[in-house]
């Protein structure tokens, strides 16, 4: 998909100077006024996505977006939206994604922003192109504009069965239309293509092995790299030099302290060369001896989008007078993303200009990172994200791109770099470990009356409660982490939802009220009630025949405009021996664009959530990961698969929201609540089958924190 | 000595083509496929036989290419994902994966397709339990197991007499 290269990246070129037609050929271009890159760190007020597209005389529409396809199905979903506005079959749309030379600037593919941001931008550009095509046809054929319509890739007289193909209208044309972002869009209720099931038009490439992921790219003259990593997190290189042994044939060391790497004819030989290096490290004092104590005592003070504070009434007073109260501390472990394709990049230089193909969710940030690290102009760095073997929030940034670029610069030929699985575990980053301190109270009639919720190090996603409560104090603390941490599918929503929905269950149990009834009684949001009721109905909530060791639990959640409710059925056969038998998830995220993909996302989210709920946990000692292999870090397998039932609620009256993240956030608490139902045992830590974290005496009250007993 | 001559090489047949590769004790079949023969459909996922992304068929049986020293497959018939479709026509298993939408990022798919192909060759009508057992060594981190199971069921139906083409 690499095309020619513009003089400067188009996102950094004024619209009137972009060489659209030199690179794409004649045709019609429709562009949205694109935002420019904002100052770093301003994630809270993300600028609107840009979009442009090109209608060519081959009848193909190339639509450009800065978003990346990382397995979440955005390519096809966005393609459907473009196809819809242009009244074209999906096969005629080519999404050009995440190429920093050609695509509009984008902050990154995270936070379920592709549908709400890139979706409307591409729809607007496509609608604008359609209107331009109607103008062209009216002028070319001397037809009344208001009697024309676009259908099946043609402009037709209203009601006619054939007309002038777009290809013909744009032949010889070199016209750029700037589209108003507020142009009228086809409402979801009128969609003929979007919203209907389609298969991936490029599915054959996947099942035949033809699809090239980053680690499969083989430009001519390619060599393979390896990089030296610190022995533990935070270590700094003091000195490195080649050892006395000869290097394997065809290999070279690249020593640019603090960077040290090697290049050779295969990854194995590059690693063998690297093994000859003698390195001396400055080791930091380990600070992961008691991570919880460290997190609690190392608050971060800087401003952040990732902080929320929600206070009302007098929660302390309300707690003191509540009929029942729960005071508890919940904990979640560091978790790894484990994308099946490890971090990988291929770098190729042409003179002073560089192209890096890399599996990243933030191509434009990676471009900045590479340019800064290599002291280059951003204009000379091109980052392209081809297909990558998933991300789940774990592939932010540009470390591997920068390393590949250094190696390629040093040896003068293209270099591929791919992390081993162990490197992926050791030198990526994790979902944050977190501690949540909660005190909550409810009244005899089932009314929630007091809610204090404070998390340390999780983040703000899904921090607020969707339940009506007059007296509340909700906030979060960000901490210095002794281990590298970062984004993860659903971010903090997993953690916050686990704690909140567990405590709601605890309150219901104290009151002797059915957990479904208790939630319904306190819920305001109609859309949440709808998913809750659907999940309960589908699961047959309350109608089960009691069975020793079996239990049921439910939980709900809302985040990023999506609403979810999950009912879990578990069989507990002993301590650490538990099977999730059934998960019923109801999910709603506005209008459904790509129903098959959404179903896959919700089912997949359920499976991935089982891992974090039951057994996924990164263990470290002195800044080293103790379980950096798939044989030591268990992720869900076929044999862990429960019966999964998904109910998708379509809301054509609402704009489409993202569907990759939120469906997973009710799973862990639903399972925890089902364990309680089965055994009477309340597990307050993730993973649920992990060891009970020890609680030193100097910590805040952990009343009710009884150790897990078989 | 690595990457040397093929005069004294190890001969094997990959997707019907006879090839000779240099022997080396540390060289896995996966390395030969990906870096010497350019067959990148077979993926690296873990290097310890835990994820199944590198699944190939060796003399018809499933094997993990990352765990196979190439010297051990001398004379064997290797089938990789690239060798399944003949003349561009997808196999029942491949078609079922596309029609079912049984992939998200798709990185595990070649291994899954190859493993499922091996299963159906030996057992054309597997139960759900047999599908689970056969594919338990293949990880899909996107969590697509439900769709994958449906694709294997569908492929089995398509191959059955009277099944849909």
PDB file of N, CA, C and O in Angstrom, chain A residues 17-52:
ATOM      1  N   UNK A  17      -1.487  22.949  -0.862  1.00  0.00           N
ATOM      2  CA  UNK A  17      -0.171  22.523  -1.362  1.00  0.00           C
ATOM      3  C   UNK A  17      -0.003  21.006  -1.407  1.00  0.00           C
ATOM      4  O   UNK A  17       1.051  20.503  -1.767  1.00  0.00           O
ATOM      5  N   UNK A  18      -1.029  20.289  -0.985  1.00  0.00           N
ATOM      6  CA  UNK A  18      -0.891  18.825  -0.992  1.00  0.00           C
ATOM      7  C   UNK A  18      -0.938  18.305  -2.423  1.00  0.00           C
ATOM      8  O   UNK A  18      -1.833  18.682  -3.191  1.00  0.00           O
ATOM      9  N   UNK A  19      -0.003  17.378  -2.743  1.00  0.00           N
ATOM     10  CA  UNK A  19       0.077  16.851  -4.112  1.00  0.00           C
ATOM     11  C   UNK A  19      -0.875  15.683  -4.290  1.00  0.00           C
ATOM     12  O   UNK A  19      -0.460  14.586  -4.666  1.00  0.00           O
ATOM     13  N   UNK A  20      -2.159  15.908  -3.995  1.00  0.00           N
ATOM     14  CA  UNK A  20      -3.118  14.808  -4.078  1.00  0.00           C
ATOM     15  C   UNK A  20      -3.042  14.078  -5.417  1.00  0.00           C
ATOM     16  O   UNK A  20      -2.989  12.861  -5.479  1.00  0.00           O
ATOM     17  N   UNK A  21      -3.051  14.855  -6.489  1.00  0.00           N
ATOM     18  CA  UNK A  21      -3.217  14.215  -7.800  1.00  0.00           C
ATOM     19  C   UNK A  21      -1.918  13.644  -8.342  1.00  0.00           C
ATOM     20  O   UNK A  21      -1.934  12.698  -9.113  1.00  0.00           O
ATOM     21  N   UNK A  22      -0.788  14.209  -7.904  1.00  0.00           N
ATOM     22  CA  UNK A  22       0.491  13.619  -8.309  1.00  0.00           C
ATOM     23  C   UNK A  22       0.612  12.206  -7.758  1.00  0.00           C
ATOM     24  O   UNK A  22       1.161  11.312  -8.389  1.00  0.00           O
ATOM     25  N   UNK A  23       0.113  12.012  -6.548  1.00  0.00           N
ATOM     26  CA  UNK A  23       0.272  10.707  -5.918  1.00  0.00           C
ATOM     27  C   UNK A  23      -0.897   9.754  -6.176  1.00  0.00           C
ATOM     28  O   UNK A  23      -0.703   8.546  -6.249  1.00  0.00           O
ATOM     29  N   UNK A  24      -2.086  10.316  -6.294  1.00  0.00           N
ATOM     30  CA  UNK A  24      -3.271   9.456  -6.397  1.00  0.00           C
ATOM     31  C   UNK A  24      -3.835   9.410  -7.815  1.00  0.00           C
ATOM     32  O   UNK A  24      -4.702   8.605  -8.107  1.00  0.00           O
ATOM     33  N   UNK A  25      -3.334  10.287  -8.664  1.00  0.00           N
ATOM     34  CA  UNK A  25      -3.878  10.341 -10.015  1.00  0.00           C
ATOM     35  C   UNK A  25      -5.064  11.285 -10.065  1.00  0.00           C
ATOM     36  O   UNK A  25      -5.541  11.783  -9.046  1.00  0.00           O
ATOM     37  N   UNK A  26      -5.569  11.505 -11.274  1.00  0.00           N
ATOM     38  CA  UNK A  26      -6.668  12.438 -11.446  1.00  0.00           C
ATOM     39  C   UNK A  26      -7.903  11.951 -10.699  1.00  0.00           C
ATOM     40  O   UNK A  26      -8.007  10.782 -10.325  1.00  0.00           O
ATOM     41  N   UNK A  27      -8.825  12.866 -10.493  1.00  0.00           N
ATOM     42  CA  UNK A  27     -10.042  12.480  -9.792  1.00  0.00           C
ATOM     43  C   UNK A  27     -10.576  13.611  -8.951  1.00  0.00           C
ATOM     44  O   UNK A  27     -10.240  14.776  -9.158  1.00  0.00           O
ATOM     45  N   UNK A  28     -11.411  13.239  -8.012  1.00  0.00           N
ATOM     46  CA  UNK A  28     -12.041  14.200  -7.110  1.00  0.00           C
ATOM     47  C   UNK A  28     -11.550  13.925  -5.693  1.00  0.00           C
ATOM     48  O   UNK A  28     -11.555  12.785  -5.244  1.00  0.00           O
ATOM     49  N   UNK A  29     -11.128  14.985  -5.008  1.00  0.00           N
ATOM     50  CA  UNK A  29     -10.743  14.853  -3.605  1.00  0.00           C
ATOM     51  C   UNK A  29     -11.733  15.633  -2.753  1.00  0.00           C
ATOM     52  O   UNK A  29     -12.050  16.790  -3.062  1.00  0.00           O
ATOM     53  N   UNK A  30     -12.206  14.971  -1.697  1.00  0.00           N
ATOM     54  CA  UNK A  30     -13.043  15.664  -0.710  1.00  0.00           C
ATOM     55  C   UNK A  30     -12.295  15.631   0.608  1.00  0.00           C
ATOM     56  O   UNK A  30     -11.903  14.573   1.071  1.00  0.00           O
ATOM     57  N   UNK A  31     -12.063  16.810   1.173  1.00  0.00           N
ATOM     58  CA  UNK A  31     -11.293  16.855   2.417  1.00  0.00           C
ATOM     59  C   UNK A  31     -12.046  17.643   3.478  1.00  0.00           C
ATOM     60  O   UNK A  31     -12.748  18.593   3.195  1.00  0.00           O
ATOM     61  N   UNK A  32     -11.878  17.192   4.703  1.00  0.00           N
ATOM     62  CA  UNK A  32     -12.387  17.952   5.835  1.00  0.00           C
ATOM     63  C   UNK A  32     -11.273  18.834   6.308  1.00  0.00           C
ATOM     64  O   UNK A  32     -10.124  18.437   6.315  1.00  0.00           O
ATOM     65  N   UNK A  33     -11.619  20.023   6.748  1.00  0.00           N
ATOM     66  CA  UNK A  33     -10.616  20.872   7.359  1.00  0.00           C
ATOM     67  C   UNK A  33     -10.032  20.096   8.537  1.00  0.00           C
ATOM     68  O   UNK A  33     -10.730  19.801   9.498  1.00  0.00           O
ATOM     69  N   UNK A  34      -8.768  19.696   8.414  1.00  0.00           N
ATOM     70  CA  UNK A  34      -8.178  18.806   9.414  1.00  0.00           C
ATOM     71  C   UNK A  34      -7.572  19.613  10.542  1.00  0.00           C
ATOM     72  O   UNK A  34      -6.996  20.663  10.317  1.00  0.00           O
ATOM     73  N   UNK A  35      -7.687  19.122  11.757  1.00  0.00           N
ATOM     74  CA  UNK A  35      -7.038  19.807  12.871  1.00  0.00           C
ATOM     75  C   UNK A  35      -5.537  19.574  12.796  1.00  0.00           C
ATOM     76  O   UNK A  35      -5.090  18.597  12.222  1.00  0.00           O
ATOM     77  N   UNK A  36      -4.785  20.462  13.345  1.00  0.00           N
ATOM     78  CA  UNK A  36      -3.344  20.222  13.409  1.00  0.00           C
ATOM     79  C   UNK A  36      -3.027  19.571  14.745  1.00  0.00           C
ATOM     80  O   UNK A  36      -3.840  19.529  15.653  1.00  0.00           O
ATOM     81  N   UNK A  37      -1.812  19.040  14.836  1.00  0.00           N
ATOM     82  CA  UNK A  37      -1.414  18.342  16.056  1.00  0.00           C
ATOM     83  C   UNK A  37      -1.454  19.302  17.235  1.00  0.00           C
ATOM     84  O   UNK A  37      -0.910  20.396  17.169  1.00  0.00           O
ATOM     85  N   UNK A  38      -2.122  18.922  18.309  1.00  0.00           N
ATOM     86  CA  UNK A  38      -2.162  19.790  19.481  1.00  0.00           C
ATOM     87  C   UNK A  38      -0.902  19.587  20.316  1.00  0.00           C
ATOM     88  O   UNK A  38      -0.066  18.756  19.993  1.00  0.00           O
ATOM     89  N   UNK A  39      -0.789  20.354  21.388  1.00  0.00           N
ATOM     90  CA  UNK A  39       0.329  20.145  22.289  1.00  0.00           C
ATOM     91  C   UNK A  39       0.225  18.753  22.902  1.00  0.00           C
ATOM     92  O   UNK A  39      -0.854  18.221  23.089  1.00  0.00           O
ATOM     93  N   UNK A  40       1.391  18.197  23.202  1.00  0.00           N
ATOM     94  CA  UNK A  40       1.411  16.852  23.753  1.00  0.00           C
ATOM     95  C   UNK A  40       0.652  16.816  25.075  1.00  0.00           C
ATOM     96  O   UNK A  40       0.606  17.795  25.804  1.00  0.00           O
ATOM     97  N   UNK A  41       0.056  15.687  25.345  1.00  0.00           N
ATOM     98  CA  UNK A  41      -0.547  15.471  26.652  1.00  0.00           C
ATOM     99  C   UNK A  41      -1.937  16.018  26.813  1.00  0.00           C
ATOM    100  O   UNK A  41      -2.520  15.937  27.885  1.00  0.00           O
ATOM    101  N   UNK A  42      -2.506  16.568  25.771  1.00  0.00           N
ATOM    102  CA  UNK A  42      -3.822  17.177  25.914  1.00  0.00           C
ATOM    103  C   UNK A  42      -4.909  16.199  25.490  1.00  0.00           C
ATOM    104  O   UNK A  42      -5.789  16.519  24.732  1.00  0.00           O
ATOM    105  N   UNK A  43      -4.808  14.995  26.014  1.00  0.00           N
ATOM    106  CA  UNK A  43      -5.714  13.958  25.573  1.00  0.00           C
ATOM    107  C   UNK A  43      -7.167  14.245  25.953  1.00  0.00           C
ATOM    108  O   UNK A  43      -8.084  13.788  25.297  1.00  0.00           O
ATOM    109  N   UNK A  44      -7.334  14.993  27.014  1.00  0.00           N
ATOM    110  CA  UNK A  44      -8.684  15.245  27.491  1.00  0.00           C
ATOM    111  C   UNK A  44      -9.543  15.969  26.468  1.00  0.00           C
ATOM    112  O   UNK A  44     -10.725  15.715  26.360  1.00  0.00           O
ATOM    113  N   UNK A  45      -8.956  16.888  25.713  1.00  0.00           N
ATOM    114  CA  UNK A  45      -9.740  17.605  24.718  1.00  0.00           C
ATOM    115  C   UNK A  45      -9.236  17.259  23.327  1.00  0.00           C
ATOM    116  O   UNK A  45      -8.648  18.070  22.628  1.00  0.00           O
ATOM    117  N   UNK A  46      -9.463  16.028  22.969  1.00  0.00           N
ATOM    118  CA  UNK A  46      -8.997  15.532  21.675  1.00  0.00           C
ATOM    119  C   UNK A  46      -9.616  16.342  20.547  1.00  0.00           C
ATOM    120  O   UNK A  46     -10.813  16.596  20.561  1.00  0.00           O
ATOM    121  N   UNK A  47      -8.802  16.755  19.590  1.00  0.00           N
ATOM    122  CA  UNK A  47      -9.382  17.457  18.441  1.00  0.00           C
ATOM    123  C   UNK A  47     -10.158  16.478  17.569  1.00  0.00           C
ATOM    124  O   UNK A  47      -9.920  15.289  17.606  1.00  0.00           O
ATOM    125  N   UNK A  48     -11.081  17.021  16.821  1.00  0.00           N
ATOM    126  CA  UNK A  48     -11.872  16.165  15.942  1.00  0.00           C
ATOM    127  C   UNK A  48     -10.974  15.526  14.888  1.00  0.00           C
ATOM    128  O   UNK A  48      -9.973  16.098  14.479  1.00  0.00           O
ATOM    129  N   UNK A  49     -11.326  14.331  14.466  1.00  0.00           N
ATOM    130  CA  UNK A  49     -10.556  13.642  13.438  1.00  0.00           C
ATOM    131  C   UNK A  49     -10.668  14.365  12.105  1.00  0.00           C
ATOM    132  O   UNK A  49     -11.710  14.933  11.786  1.00  0.00           O
ATOM    133  N   UNK A  50      -9.602  14.307  11.343  1.00  0.00           N
ATOM    134  CA  UNK A  50      -9.656  14.779   9.973  1.00  0.00           C
ATOM    135  C   UNK A  50      -9.991  13.614   9.053  1.00  0.00           C
ATOM    136  O   UNK A  50     -10.007  12.454   9.463  1.00  0.00           O
ATOM    137  N   UNK A  51     -10.276  13.899   7.806  1.00  0.00           N
ATOM    138  CA  UNK A  51     -10.527  12.846   6.825  1.00  0.00           C
ATOM    139  C   UNK A  51     -10.412  13.442   5.439  1.00  0.00           C
ATOM    140  O   UNK A  51     -10.726  14.618   5.242  1.00  0.00           O
ATOM    141  N   UNK A  52      -9.875  12.672   4.514  1.00  0.00           N
ATOM    142  CA  UNK A  52     -10.031  13.039   3.114  1.00  0.00           C
ATOM    143  C   UNK A  52     -10.165  11.787   2.299  1.00  0.00           C
ATOM    144  O   UNK A  52      -9.804  10.690   2.732  1.00  0.00           O
TER     145      UNK A  52
END
